[in-house]
Amino acid sequence: MLKIYHAKNTRSVRIVWLCEELGIPYELQTLNFAPADLQSEAYLAIHPLGKVPAVDEDGLILNESGAITQYLLAKYGKGRLEPKHGTPEHAKFLHWFHFAEATFMGPLGNIAQHAFIRPEADRIPQVAQEGQQNAKKMLDVLEKELTGKNYVCGSEFSAADIMLGYALLLCKLFGLLTPAHPNVSAYFGRLSERPAFQKATA
């Protein structure tokens, strides 16, 4: 049985969402997004940095949301939620899959840290403002890419949408999804209507 260590509105949303989409059985270990849980001795034995997600599948422990997603796709996907490997379509899939974490999450993390998470005395407003500016640039890129598309890789929903959907969930929470990006807003609307997304964010 796959055990998922999960905290609300964190990257672990991606893993729960994927499991719901693919029908992968899992046990959910819900944590509070607070040091008492994340920095506990027991949890640091699972994730040495005290972050989420982490998964434990029969002693195999993984911590990176993108790596977990790719592992679960390879083991359980049976070709679902990604284009055929070695094709140009799969290359584009990988581009957006990794854009979500490697490029998009940087500025969103700065907003989270310097507008919400850190004690107010430790926040640097300029870092949060720069994060907002850079996040809007990412939204501009997505706005153009989504022209005439239901999903980022075309007409079919894929795991790249799961990776991006979490970043857009943060954008929504941070007030960055506005009428200035109608394609992105409509796209996030389609994602948020999926029962698996609703289960993962409940």
Short mmCIF file of C-alpha atoms in Angstrom, two decimals:
data_model
loop_
_atom_site.label_atom_id
_atom_site.label_comp_id
_atom_site.label_asym_id
_atom_site.label_seq_id
_atom_site.Cartn_x
_atom_site.Cartn_y
_atom_site.Cartn_z
CA MET A 1 0.00 0.00 0.00
CA LEU A 2 1.22 3.47 -0.90
CA LYS A 3 1.29 5.84 2.07
CA ILE A 4 1.12 9.55 1.18
CA TYR A 5 2.24 12.15 3.71
CA HIS A 6 0.04 15.13 2.92
CA ALA A 7 -0.66 18.65 4.14
CA LYS A 8 -3.42 20.86 2.77
CA ASN A 9 -2.50 23.17 -0.13
CA THR A 10 1.04 21.81 -0.44
CA ARG A 11 2.74 19.95 -3.29
CA SER A 12 1.32 16.71 -1.91
CA VAL A 13 -1.93 17.75 -3.61
CA ARG A 14 -0.29 16.58 -6.83
CA ILE A 15 0.22 13.05 -5.52
CA VAL A 16 -3.27 12.60 -4.10
CA TRP A 17 -4.74 14.04 -7.31
CA LEU A 18 -2.73 11.66 -9.49
CA CYS A 19 -3.70 8.64 -7.40
CA GLU A 20 -7.36 9.62 -7.64
CA GLU A 21 -7.12 10.04 -11.41
CA LEU A 22 -5.43 6.65 -11.89
CA GLY A 23 -7.34 4.77 -9.21
CA ILE A 24 -4.19 3.92 -7.25
CA PRO A 25 -5.04 2.73 -3.71
CA TYR A 26 -3.33 4.79 -1.02
CA GLU A 27 -3.28 5.50 2.67
CA LEU A 28 -3.35 9.20 3.53
CA GLN A 29 -1.27 10.42 6.45
CA THR A 30 -2.41 13.99 6.95
CA LEU A 31 -0.03 16.41 8.65
CA ASN A 32 -0.47 19.93 9.88
CA PHE A 33 1.69 22.44 8.03
CA ALA A 34 3.48 23.31 11.24
CA PRO A 35 6.82 22.46 12.90
CA ALA A 36 5.17 20.21 15.48
CA ASP A 37 4.35 17.75 12.68
CA LEU A 38 6.87 18.49 9.94
CA GLN A 39 9.90 18.82 12.21
CA SER A 40 9.04 15.92 14.47
CA GLU A 41 11.66 13.23 14.87
CA ALA A 42 9.33 10.65 13.35
CA TYR A 43 8.64 12.68 10.22
CA LEU A 44 12.25 13.80 9.73
CA ALA A 45 13.08 10.11 9.44
CA ILE A 46 10.76 10.08 6.38
CA HIS A 47 11.71 13.47 4.92
CA PRO A 48 14.98 14.90 6.31
CA LEU A 49 13.96 18.45 5.28
CA GLY A 50 10.58 18.25 6.96
CA LYS A 51 8.61 19.02 3.82
CA VAL A 52 5.71 17.42 1.97
CA PRO A 53 5.02 15.34 0.03
CA ALA A 54 6.65 12.11 0.99
CA VAL A 55 5.50 8.65 0.02
CA ASP A 56 6.36 5.25 1.44
CA GLU A 57 5.61 2.21 -0.70
CA ASP A 58 6.75 -0.93 1.09
CA GLY A 59 9.87 0.82 2.36
CA LEU A 60 10.62 2.79 -0.82
CA ILE A 61 10.56 6.42 0.32
CA LEU A 62 10.42 9.28 -2.18
CA ASN A 63 10.12 13.00 -1.44
CA GLU A 64 10.11 15.00 -4.68
CA SER A 65 6.62 15.57 -6.09
CA GLY A 66 7.75 15.40 -9.73
CA ALA A 67 9.77 12.24 -9.17
CA ILE A 68 6.89 10.62 -7.29
CA THR A 69 4.52 11.52 -10.11
CA GLN A 70 6.81 10.06 -12.76
CA TYR A 71 7.39 6.90 -10.71
CA LEU A 72 3.66 6.34 -10.22
CA LEU A 73 2.95 7.00 -13.91
CA ALA A 74 5.59 4.45 -14.90
CA LYS A 75 4.35 1.82 -12.45
CA TYR A 76 0.59 2.27 -12.61
CA GLY A 77 -0.21 4.54 -15.55
CA LYS A 78 -0.30 1.92 -18.35
CA GLY A 79 0.05 4.74 -20.86
CA ARG A 80 -2.56 6.94 -19.24
CA LEU A 81 -2.04 10.66 -18.53
CA GLU A 82 1.05 11.01 -20.76
CA PRO A 83 1.80 10.77 -24.50
CA LYS A 84 3.78 7.87 -25.89
CA HIS A 85 7.43 8.00 -24.89
CA GLY A 86 9.93 9.12 -27.51
CA THR A 87 7.43 11.23 -29.45
CA PRO A 88 7.45 15.01 -29.95
CA GLU A 89 4.21 15.07 -27.96
CA HIS A 90 5.96 13.44 -25.01
CA ALA A 91 8.79 15.96 -25.26
CA LYS A 92 6.27 18.80 -24.94
CA PHE A 93 4.62 16.96 -22.07
CA LEU A 94 7.96 16.78 -20.25
CA HIS A 95 8.57 20.47 -20.94
CA TRP A 96 5.38 21.57 -19.20
CA PHE A 97 5.63 18.88 -16.53
CA HIS A 98 9.00 20.26 -15.42
CA PHE A 99 8.17 23.92 -16.12
CA ALA A 100 5.58 23.66 -13.36
CA GLU A 101 8.15 22.92 -10.67
CA ALA A 102 11.52 24.11 -11.98
CA THR A 103 10.35 27.47 -13.32
CA PHE A 104 6.90 28.36 -11.97
CA MET A 105 7.26 27.32 -8.33
CA GLY A 106 10.29 29.53 -7.64
CA PRO A 107 8.44 32.85 -7.64
CA LEU A 108 5.38 31.28 -6.00
CA GLY A 109 7.59 29.97 -3.19
CA ASN A 110 8.97 33.46 -2.65
CA ILE A 111 5.45 34.85 -2.38
CA ALA A 112 4.46 32.12 0.07
CA GLN A 113 7.50 32.66 2.28
CA HIS A 114 7.54 36.45 2.32
CA ALA A 115 3.80 37.14 2.35
CA PHE A 116 2.40 34.29 4.46
CA ILE A 117 4.70 31.71 6.05
CA ARG A 118 7.63 33.50 7.68
CA PRO A 119 7.16 35.54 10.85
CA GLU A 120 6.34 39.09 9.82
CA ALA A 121 9.67 40.41 11.12
CA ASP A 122 11.51 38.02 8.78
CA ARG A 123 9.58 38.86 5.64
CA ILE A 124 11.11 40.94 2.85
CA PRO A 125 8.28 42.70 0.98
CA GLN A 126 10.46 43.30 -2.08
CA VAL A 127 10.98 39.54 -2.48
CA ALA A 128 7.23 38.94 -2.40
CA GLN A 129 6.66 41.74 -4.91
CA GLU A 130 9.31 40.37 -7.25
CA GLY A 131 7.72 36.94 -6.89
CA GLN A 132 4.37 38.39 -7.98
CA GLN A 133 5.94 40.07 -11.01
CA ASN A 134 7.72 36.88 -12.07
CA ALA A 135 4.65 34.74 -11.49
CA LYS A 136 2.68 37.04 -13.79
CA LYS A 137 5.33 36.44 -16.46
CA MET A 138 4.75 32.69 -16.08
CA LEU A 139 1.02 33.28 -16.43
CA ASP A 140 1.68 35.29 -19.60
CA VAL A 141 3.56 32.32 -21.06
CA LEU A 142 0.73 29.93 -20.14
CA GLU A 143 -1.90 32.32 -21.47
CA LYS A 144 -0.31 32.19 -24.91
CA GLU A 145 0.26 28.42 -24.78
CA LEU A 146 -3.35 27.69 -23.87
CA THR A 147 -4.83 29.56 -26.82
CA GLY A 148 -7.28 27.17 -28.47
CA LYS A 149 -6.44 24.33 -26.04
CA ASN A 150 -8.40 22.64 -23.30
CA TYR A 151 -5.22 21.38 -21.62
CA VAL A 152 -1.56 22.31 -21.79
CA CYS A 153 -0.69 19.40 -24.12
CA GLY A 154 -3.78 19.76 -26.28
CA SER A 155 -7.22 18.20 -26.01
CA GLU A 156 -6.30 15.46 -23.52
CA PHE A 157 -5.79 15.89 -19.77
CA SER A 158 -2.35 14.71 -18.63
CA ALA A 159 -0.07 14.60 -15.60
CA ALA A 160 1.50 17.85 -16.83
CA ASP A 161 -1.85 19.44 -16.01
CA ILE A 162 -1.61 18.01 -12.50
CA MET A 163 1.84 19.53 -12.03
CA LEU A 164 0.70 22.90 -13.39
CA GLY A 165 -2.66 22.73 -11.66
CA TYR A 166 -1.03 22.84 -8.25
CA ALA A 167 0.96 25.95 -9.22
CA LEU A 168 -2.27 27.56 -10.40
CA LEU A 169 -3.99 26.61 -7.16
CA LEU A 170 -1.38 28.73 -5.39
CA CYS A 171 -1.93 31.52 -7.92
CA LYS A 172 -5.63 31.39 -7.06
CA LEU A 173 -4.91 31.49 -3.33
CA PHE A 174 -2.51 34.42 -3.83
CA GLY A 175 -5.00 36.42 -5.90
CA LEU A 176 -2.96 36.17 -9.11
CA LEU A 177 -5.63 34.57 -11.30
CA THR A 178 -7.44 37.56 -12.79
CA PRO A 179 -9.33 38.50 -15.98
CA ALA A 180 -5.92 39.55 -17.37
CA HIS A 181 -5.35 35.84 -18.13
CA PRO A 182 -8.70 34.51 -19.40
CA ASN A 183 -7.27 31.34 -20.98
CA VAL A 184 -5.45 30.42 -17.78
CA SER A 185 -8.50 31.17 -15.65
CA ALA A 186 -10.72 29.00 -17.86
CA TYR A 187 -8.08 26.25 -17.81
CA PHE A 188 -7.89 26.28 -14.03
CA GLY A 189 -11.67 26.19 -13.96
CA ARG A 190 -11.63 22.96 -15.99
CA LEU A 191 -9.00 21.45 -13.72
CA SER A 192 -10.81 22.42 -10.53
CA GLU A 193 -14.03 20.77 -11.74
CA ARG A 194 -12.36 17.35 -11.86
CA PRO A 195 -13.51 15.10 -9.01
CA ALA A 196 -9.91 13.97 -8.39
CA PHE A 197 -8.79 17.58 -7.93
CA GLN A 198 -11.67 18.23 -5.55
CA LYS A 199 -10.76 15.16 -3.51
CA ALA A 200 -7.10 16.20 -3.36
CA THR A 201 -7.89 19.73 -2.21
CA ALA A 202 -10.72 18.91 0.20
#
